[in-house]
Amino acid sequence: MTVEEATPQLDRLYADIAAADLQPLWTITSQLLTPTPRPKAIPWLWRADAMRPLAERAIELVPVERGGERRVLSLANPGLQGLPYAAGTLWGALQCLGPRESAPAHRHTPGAIRFVLEGSGVWTTVDGDACDMYPGDLILTPGWCWHDHTSTTDGNMLWFDGLDLPMIQALDAIFFEPHPELNQPVDVPRNKSEIAHAARTTKFTAGRVDEALDQEPSPLLVYRWSETSAELARLRAETGAPMVSLEFTNPDSGASVLPTLACGAHRLGVGSTLPVRRTGNTVYVVFGGKGSSVIDGKRFDWEAGDMFVVPSWSAVEHHGTGEADLFSLSDAPVLRALGVYREETLTAPQNVTGVFGTERE
Ligand code: GTQ
Ligand code: FE2
């Protein structure tokens, strides 16, 4: 449509359209129907060195109580104008529990995953199943399952929380309920889902799950680091690629672990991956080692405990100088279910035009 010449009649038309709570699409088309995704979230990194002391101070000063429910520092992407979200669709956070604390039992429609960074002697109870938590373990808390976290040790416990909260919020489908008791009863034996599925050989998919979809969450709630690490080592020996990846898999259906969330593990050696861009957002958590990732031309140097976000359709490539392990969380199952998943591998490394953290953003 051509731009009309401003006339008093046209001015009046636009004013009357606005007064009628209408908007003329022809003036906003290019903001709405962009050639490619324009996420508000920007590539960003949160350093363990910055987060850990704040978590320790919060453990000293802030009790975990009903109402507040959790001692959690949420990743707030600076592109999201104050929203407590890592990206438009993903909640990412550092949760901390002090010695012998417990975080009250509740349930909510958003689904959650935990990836353990530090500590031991803590478990998350999921609908009665006490799931012990050790570094590197992935623990699932599917939507609407009762869950509480309990520590029995003298040390602090730190883990990464990932939730689909922004998606469920966007769908106006948030429900929340506190459990009638502070902590829910724990079944015997503990780690029931882990025991029930101990012999399963379908806990991982090499690369990523790209076909199976499932409205049900995985019945297996715990993926132990020893098994994840062994599978990464096996893939590494098999392929010899600079980075090997697996996706944690619902052992019954072969789908992603939750209907809304996919979790992955990646082992980087010496070498580089080609840049890839995908629709959907991804949060990476560095479990061990050091390396760097170039996201839309900016280099992000990272080490253990750091967390970083790759927004939808941003190109990302990873560079390793030794062995490093990454955990990833993405909304890929939702994009696949809705038929809007796209992925593209670029043919050449990106030009690096800046280094994250060297200038004030
Ligand atoms: O541990 O139940 O990071 O309900 C955000 C909301 C953690 C939890 C979060 C939650 C939890
Ligand atoms: Fe929760």
Coordinates of C-alpha atoms and ligand atoms in Angstrom, one line a residue:
M1 CA 0.0 0.0 0.0
T2 CA 1.4 3.4 -0.9
V3 CA 1.7 6.1 1.8
E4 CA -1.2 8.5 1.6
E5 CA -0.6 12.2 1.7
A6 CA -1.5 13.7 5.0
T7 CA -4.8 15.4 4.8
P8 CA -7.2 16.6 7.5
Q9 CA -9.6 13.8 6.5
L10 CA -6.9 11.2 6.8
D11 CA -5.8 12.5 10.2
R12 CA -9.4 12.3 11.3
L13 CA -9.7 8.7 10.0
Y14 CA -6.6 7.6 12.0
A15 CA -7.8 9.4 15.1
D16 CA -11.3 7.8 14.8
I17 CA -9.8 4.3 14.2
A18 CA -7.7 4.7 17.4
A19 CA -10.7 6.0 19.3
A20 CA -12.6 2.8 18.3
D21 CA -9.8 0.6 19.7
L22 CA -8.8 -0.5 16.2
Q23 CA -5.4 -0.4 14.5
P24 CA -4.7 -0.2 10.8
L25 CA -2.5 -3.1 9.9
W26 CA -1.0 -1.3 6.9
T27 CA 0.9 1.0 9.3
I28 CA 2.4 -1.8 11.4
T29 CA 2.9 -4.7 9.0
S30 CA 6.6 -4.6 8.9
Q31 CA 6.9 -4.7 12.7
L32 CA 4.6 -7.7 12.9
L33 CA 5.5 -9.8 9.9
T34 CA 9.3 -9.6 10.1
P35 CA 11.3 -11.5 7.5
T36 CA 12.9 -13.6 10.3
P37 CA 12.2 -13.8 14.1
R38 CA 13.1 -10.7 16.1
P39 CA 13.2 -11.9 19.7
K40 CA 13.3 -9.2 22.4
A41 CA 15.7 -11.3 24.4
I42 CA 19.3 -10.7 23.5
P43 CA 22.3 -13.0 23.7
W44 CA 23.5 -12.8 27.3
L45 CA 25.7 -14.5 29.9
W46 CA 25.5 -14.7 33.7
R47 CA 28.8 -15.5 35.4
A48 CA 29.1 -18.0 38.2
D49 CA 31.6 -15.6 39.9
A50 CA 28.9 -13.0 40.0
M51 CA 26.0 -15.3 41.0
R52 CA 27.5 -17.5 43.6
P53 CA 28.4 -14.8 46.2
L54 CA 24.9 -13.3 45.8
A55 CA 23.4 -16.8 46.4
E56 CA 25.5 -17.2 49.5
R57 CA 24.4 -13.8 50.8
A58 CA 20.8 -14.7 50.1
I59 CA 21.2 -17.9 52.1
E60 CA 22.5 -15.9 55.0
L61 CA 19.8 -13.2 54.9
V62 CA 16.7 -14.6 53.4
P63 CA 14.7 -17.5 54.9
V64 CA 12.8 -19.9 52.6
E65 CA 9.2 -19.6 53.6
R66 CA 5.6 -20.1 52.5
G67 CA 4.5 -17.3 50.1
G68 CA 8.0 -16.7 48.8
E69 CA 8.3 -20.5 48.4
R70 CA 11.8 -20.6 46.9
R71 CA 15.2 -18.9 47.2
V72 CA 15.8 -18.4 43.5
L73 CA 17.7 -15.8 41.5
S74 CA 16.1 -15.7 38.1
L75 CA 18.0 -14.9 34.9
A76 CA 16.6 -11.6 33.8
N77 CA 17.4 -11.0 30.1
P78 CA 18.2 -7.3 29.7
G79 CA 16.3 -7.3 26.4
L80 CA 13.1 -8.1 28.2
Q81 CA 12.6 -4.8 30.0
G82 CA 12.6 -6.0 33.6
L83 CA 10.8 -9.3 33.1
P84 CA 12.3 -12.1 35.2
Y85 CA 12.8 -14.4 32.1
A86 CA 16.0 -15.7 30.5
A87 CA 14.2 -15.5 27.1
G88 CA 10.7 -14.9 25.8
T89 CA 9.7 -18.5 26.4
L90 CA 12.0 -19.8 29.1
W91 CA 12.6 -19.3 32.8
G92 CA 16.1 -19.9 33.9
A93 CA 17.4 -19.5 37.5
L94 CA 19.9 -20.3 40.2
Q95 CA 18.2 -22.0 43.2
C96 CA 20.0 -22.3 46.5
L97 CA 19.2 -24.2 49.6
G98 CA 21.2 -23.7 52.9
P99 CA 22.0 -26.4 55.5
R100 CA 19.0 -28.5 56.6
E101 CA 16.5 -26.2 54.9
S102 CA 13.5 -27.3 53.0
A103 CA 11.5 -25.4 50.4
P104 CA 7.7 -25.9 50.8
A105 CA 5.7 -28.3 48.7
H106 CA 3.5 -26.9 46.0
R107 CA 2.4 -27.5 42.4
H108 CA 1.8 -25.4 39.4
T109 CA 0.9 -25.8 35.7
P110 CA 4.3 -24.7 34.5
G111 CA 6.7 -27.7 34.2
A112 CA 10.3 -27.5 35.6
I113 CA 13.6 -29.2 35.3
R114 CA 16.6 -29.0 37.7
F115 CA 20.2 -29.4 36.7
V116 CA 22.4 -29.8 39.7
L117 CA 25.6 -27.7 40.0
E118 CA 27.0 -28.1 43.5
G119 CA 26.3 -29.9 46.8
S120 CA 24.8 -33.2 48.0
G121 CA 22.4 -34.4 50.6
V122 CA 19.4 -32.8 48.9
W123 CA 16.4 -34.3 47.3
T124 CA 13.4 -33.1 45.4
T125 CA 10.2 -35.0 46.1
V126 CA 8.0 -35.3 43.0
D127 CA 4.5 -36.6 43.8
G128 CA 5.9 -38.7 46.7
D129 CA 9.0 -39.9 44.9
A130 CA 12.1 -38.6 46.7
C131 CA 14.7 -37.9 43.9
D132 CA 18.2 -37.5 45.3
M133 CA 20.2 -34.8 43.7
Y134 CA 24.0 -34.8 42.9
P135 CA 26.1 -32.6 40.6
G136 CA 25.3 -33.2 37.0
D137 CA 22.0 -34.9 37.6
L138 CA 18.8 -33.8 35.7
I139 CA 15.6 -34.0 37.8
L140 CA 12.2 -33.4 36.2
T141 CA 9.2 -31.8 37.9
P142 CA 6.4 -32.1 35.3
G143 CA 3.6 -29.6 35.4
W144 CA 1.0 -30.0 38.2
C145 CA 3.2 -32.5 40.2
W146 CA 3.6 -31.7 43.9
H147 CA 7.2 -30.8 44.6
D148 CA 9.4 -29.7 47.5
H149 CA 13.2 -29.6 48.1
T150 CA 14.8 -30.9 51.2
S151 CA 18.4 -30.6 52.5
T152 CA 19.8 -32.8 55.3
T153 CA 23.4 -31.6 55.2
D154 CA 25.7 -28.8 56.5
G155 CA 26.6 -27.5 53.0
N156 CA 24.9 -25.2 50.5
M157 CA 23.2 -26.7 47.5
L158 CA 23.0 -24.9 44.1
W159 CA 21.2 -25.9 41.0
F160 CA 19.8 -24.5 37.8
D161 CA 16.1 -24.3 37.4
G162 CA 14.4 -24.3 34.0
L163 CA 10.7 -23.7 33.6
D164 CA 8.2 -23.2 30.7
L165 CA 6.7 -20.5 32.9
P166 CA 6.7 -17.7 30.3
M167 CA 5.0 -20.0 27.8
I168 CA 2.3 -21.0 30.2
Q169 CA 1.9 -17.4 31.2
A170 CA 1.5 -16.3 27.6
L171 CA -1.2 -18.9 27.2
D172 CA -2.9 -17.5 30.4
A173 CA -2.9 -21.0 31.9
I174 CA -1.1 -20.5 35.2
F175 CA -2.5 -22.3 38.2
F176 CA -0.7 -22.6 41.5
E177 CA -1.5 -24.5 44.7
P178 CA 0.4 -24.8 48.0
H179 CA 0.4 -28.3 49.5
P180 CA -1.6 -28.6 52.7
E181 CA 1.5 -29.7 54.5
L182 CA 4.9 -27.9 54.5
N183 CA 6.5 -31.1 53.0
Q184 CA 4.6 -33.9 51.3
P185 CA 4.9 -37.5 52.5
V186 CA 7.8 -39.5 51.0
D187 CA 7.2 -43.0 49.5
V188 CA 9.4 -46.0 50.2
P189 CA 11.6 -46.9 48.4
R190 CA 13.1 -43.5 47.5
N191 CA 14.1 -42.8 43.8
K192 CA 11.2 -45.0 42.6
S193 CA 11.2 -43.8 39.0
E194 CA 15.0 -44.2 38.8
I195 CA 14.7 -47.8 40.1
A196 CA 11.7 -48.6 37.8
H197 CA 13.6 -47.5 34.7
A198 CA 17.1 -48.5 35.7
A199 CA 17.5 -51.0 32.9
R200 CA 16.0 -48.9 30.1
T201 CA 18.3 -48.3 27.2
T202 CA 16.3 -45.4 25.7
K203 CA 17.1 -42.6 28.1
F204 CA 19.1 -40.6 25.5
T205 CA 18.9 -39.7 21.8
A206 CA 22.1 -38.9 19.9
G207 CA 21.9 -35.4 18.7
R208 CA 18.3 -34.1 19.2
V209 CA 14.9 -35.7 19.3
D210 CA 13.4 -34.6 15.9
E211 CA 10.3 -36.7 15.4
A212 CA 8.5 -38.0 18.5
L213 CA 6.1 -35.7 20.3
D214 CA 4.4 -36.6 23.5
Q215 CA 1.8 -34.8 25.6
E216 CA 2.9 -36.8 28.6
P217 CA 6.1 -36.0 30.5
S218 CA 8.8 -38.7 30.9
P219 CA 7.9 -41.3 33.6
L220 CA 11.6 -41.3 34.5
L221 CA 12.3 -38.3 36.7
V222 CA 16.0 -38.6 37.2
Y223 CA 18.9 -38.8 34.8
R224 CA 22.2 -39.4 36.6
W225 CA 25.4 -37.6 35.5
S226 CA 27.3 -40.9 35.5
E227 CA 25.0 -42.2 32.7
T228 CA 24.9 -38.9 30.8
S229 CA 28.7 -38.7 30.9
A230 CA 29.2 -42.3 29.8
E231 CA 26.8 -41.7 26.9
L232 CA 28.7 -38.5 25.9
A233 CA 32.0 -40.5 26.1
R234 CA 30.5 -43.2 23.9
L235 CA 29.3 -40.7 21.3
R236 CA 32.7 -39.0 21.3
A237 CA 34.5 -42.2 20.7
E238 CA 32.1 -43.1 17.9
T239 CA 32.1 -39.8 16.0
G240 CA 35.3 -38.0 16.9
A241 CA 33.4 -34.7 16.2
P242 CA 34.6 -31.5 18.0
M243 CA 31.3 -31.5 19.9
V244 CA 28.9 -34.4 20.6
S245 CA 25.3 -33.8 21.8
L246 CA 22.6 -35.9 23.3
E247 CA 19.0 -35.2 24.2
F248 CA 17.5 -36.6 27.4
T249 CA 14.6 -38.7 26.2
N250 CA 11.3 -40.0 27.5
P251 CA 12.2 -43.8 27.6
D252 CA 8.6 -44.8 26.8
S253 CA 7.9 -42.6 23.8
G254 CA 11.3 -41.4 22.5
A255 CA 10.1 -37.7 22.9
S256 CA 11.6 -34.8 24.8
V257 CA 11.5 -35.1 28.6
L258 CA 8.5 -32.7 29.0
P259 CA 5.8 -31.7 26.5
T260 CA 7.2 -28.2 26.4
L261 CA 10.9 -28.5 27.3
A262 CA 13.9 -30.3 25.7
C263 CA 17.1 -30.9 27.7
G264 CA 20.4 -31.7 26.2
A265 CA 24.0 -32.4 27.2
H266 CA 27.0 -31.5 25.0
R267 CA 30.7 -32.4 25.3
L268 CA 33.1 -30.1 23.6
G269 CA 36.7 -31.2 22.8
V270 CA 39.4 -29.2 21.0
G271 CA 37.9 -27.6 17.9
S272 CA 34.9 -25.7 16.7
T273 CA 31.3 -26.3 15.5
L274 CA 29.8 -24.5 12.5
P275 CA 27.3 -21.8 13.3
V276 CA 23.7 -23.0 13.6
R277 CA 20.5 -21.1 14.0
R278 CA 17.2 -22.5 15.2
T279 CA 13.8 -21.2 16.0
G280 CA 13.1 -21.3 19.7
N281 CA 15.2 -20.2 22.6
T282 CA 18.0 -22.1 24.4
V283 CA 19.6 -21.6 27.8
Y284 CA 23.1 -23.2 28.2
V285 CA 24.5 -24.1 31.6
V286 CA 28.3 -24.8 31.8
F287 CA 28.8 -27.9 34.0
G288 CA 32.6 -28.3 33.6
G289 CA 35.5 -26.9 31.7
K290 CA 36.1 -23.7 29.8
G291 CA 35.4 -22.6 26.3
S292 CA 33.6 -19.9 24.2
S293 CA 30.6 -19.5 22.0
V294 CA 30.1 -16.9 19.3
I295 CA 26.5 -15.7 19.2
D296 CA 25.5 -13.4 16.4
G297 CA 29.1 -12.3 16.0
K298 CA 29.8 -11.7 19.7
R299 CA 32.2 -14.0 21.6
F300 CA 31.1 -15.2 25.0
D301 CA 33.9 -16.8 27.1
W302 CA 32.5 -19.2 29.7
E303 CA 33.5 -21.5 32.5
A304 CA 31.9 -23.8 35.0
G305 CA 28.6 -22.5 36.6
D306 CA 28.1 -19.8 33.9
M307 CA 24.8 -19.6 32.1
F308 CA 24.1 -18.1 28.7
V309 CA 21.1 -17.6 26.4
V310 CA 20.9 -18.1 22.6
P311 CA 17.7 -16.4 21.5
S312 CA 15.6 -17.7 18.6
W313 CA 17.3 -17.5 15.2
S314 CA 20.6 -16.2 16.6
A315 CA 23.6 -18.0 15.0
V316 CA 25.7 -19.9 17.6
E317 CA 29.0 -21.8 17.3
H318 CA 31.0 -23.3 20.1
H319 CA 34.8 -23.3 20.5
G320 CA 36.7 -25.7 22.7
T321 CA 40.3 -25.7 23.8
G322 CA 40.0 -28.8 26.1
E323 CA 37.2 -30.9 27.5
A324 CA 34.0 -29.0 28.5
D325 CA 30.5 -30.1 29.3
L326 CA 27.4 -28.0 28.7
F327 CA 23.7 -28.6 29.6
S328 CA 21.0 -27.1 27.5
L329 CA 17.3 -26.3 27.9
S330 CA 15.1 -25.4 25.0
D331 CA 11.5 -24.9 24.0
A332 CA 12.0 -27.1 20.8
P333 CA 9.1 -29.5 21.5
V334 CA 6.6 -26.7 21.3
L335 CA 8.0 -25.3 18.1
R336 CA 7.9 -28.8 16.6
A337 CA 4.4 -29.5 17.8
L338 CA 3.2 -26.3 16.2
G339 CA 5.1 -26.8 12.9
V340 CA 7.3 -23.7 13.2
Y341 CA 10.6 -25.4 14.0
R342 CA 13.4 -24.4 11.6
E343 CA 17.1 -25.1 11.7
E344 CA 19.9 -23.9 9.5
T345 CA 23.6 -24.6 9.6
L346 CA 25.8 -21.9 8.2
T347 CA 28.7 -22.8 6.0
A348 CA 31.5 -20.6 7.5
P349 CA 32.4 -19.4 11.0
Q350 CA 31.0 -15.9 12.0
N351 CA 33.2 -12.8 12.0
V352 CA 33.8 -11.9 15.6
T353 CA 32.9 -8.3 16.1
G354 CA 33.0 -8.1 19.9
V355 CA 33.6 -9.9 23.1
F356 CA 30.9 -10.0 25.8
G357 CA 31.8 -8.3 29.0
T358 CA 34.6 -6.1 27.6
E359 CA 32.4 -3.0 27.2
R360 CA 29.4 -1.8 29.2
E361 CA 26.4 -3.2 27.5
Ligands
GTQ1 O1 11.7 -25.1 42.7 O2 9.5 -25.2 42.6 O3 13.0 -21.4 39.8 O4 8.2 -23.1 41.6 C1 10.7 -21.1 39.9 C2 9.5 -21.5 40.4 C3 11.8 -22.9 41.0 C4 10.6 -24.6 42.3 C5 11.8 -21.8 40.2 C6 9.4 -22.7 41.2 C7 10.6 -23.4 41.5
FE2_2 FE 7.7 -25.0 41.9

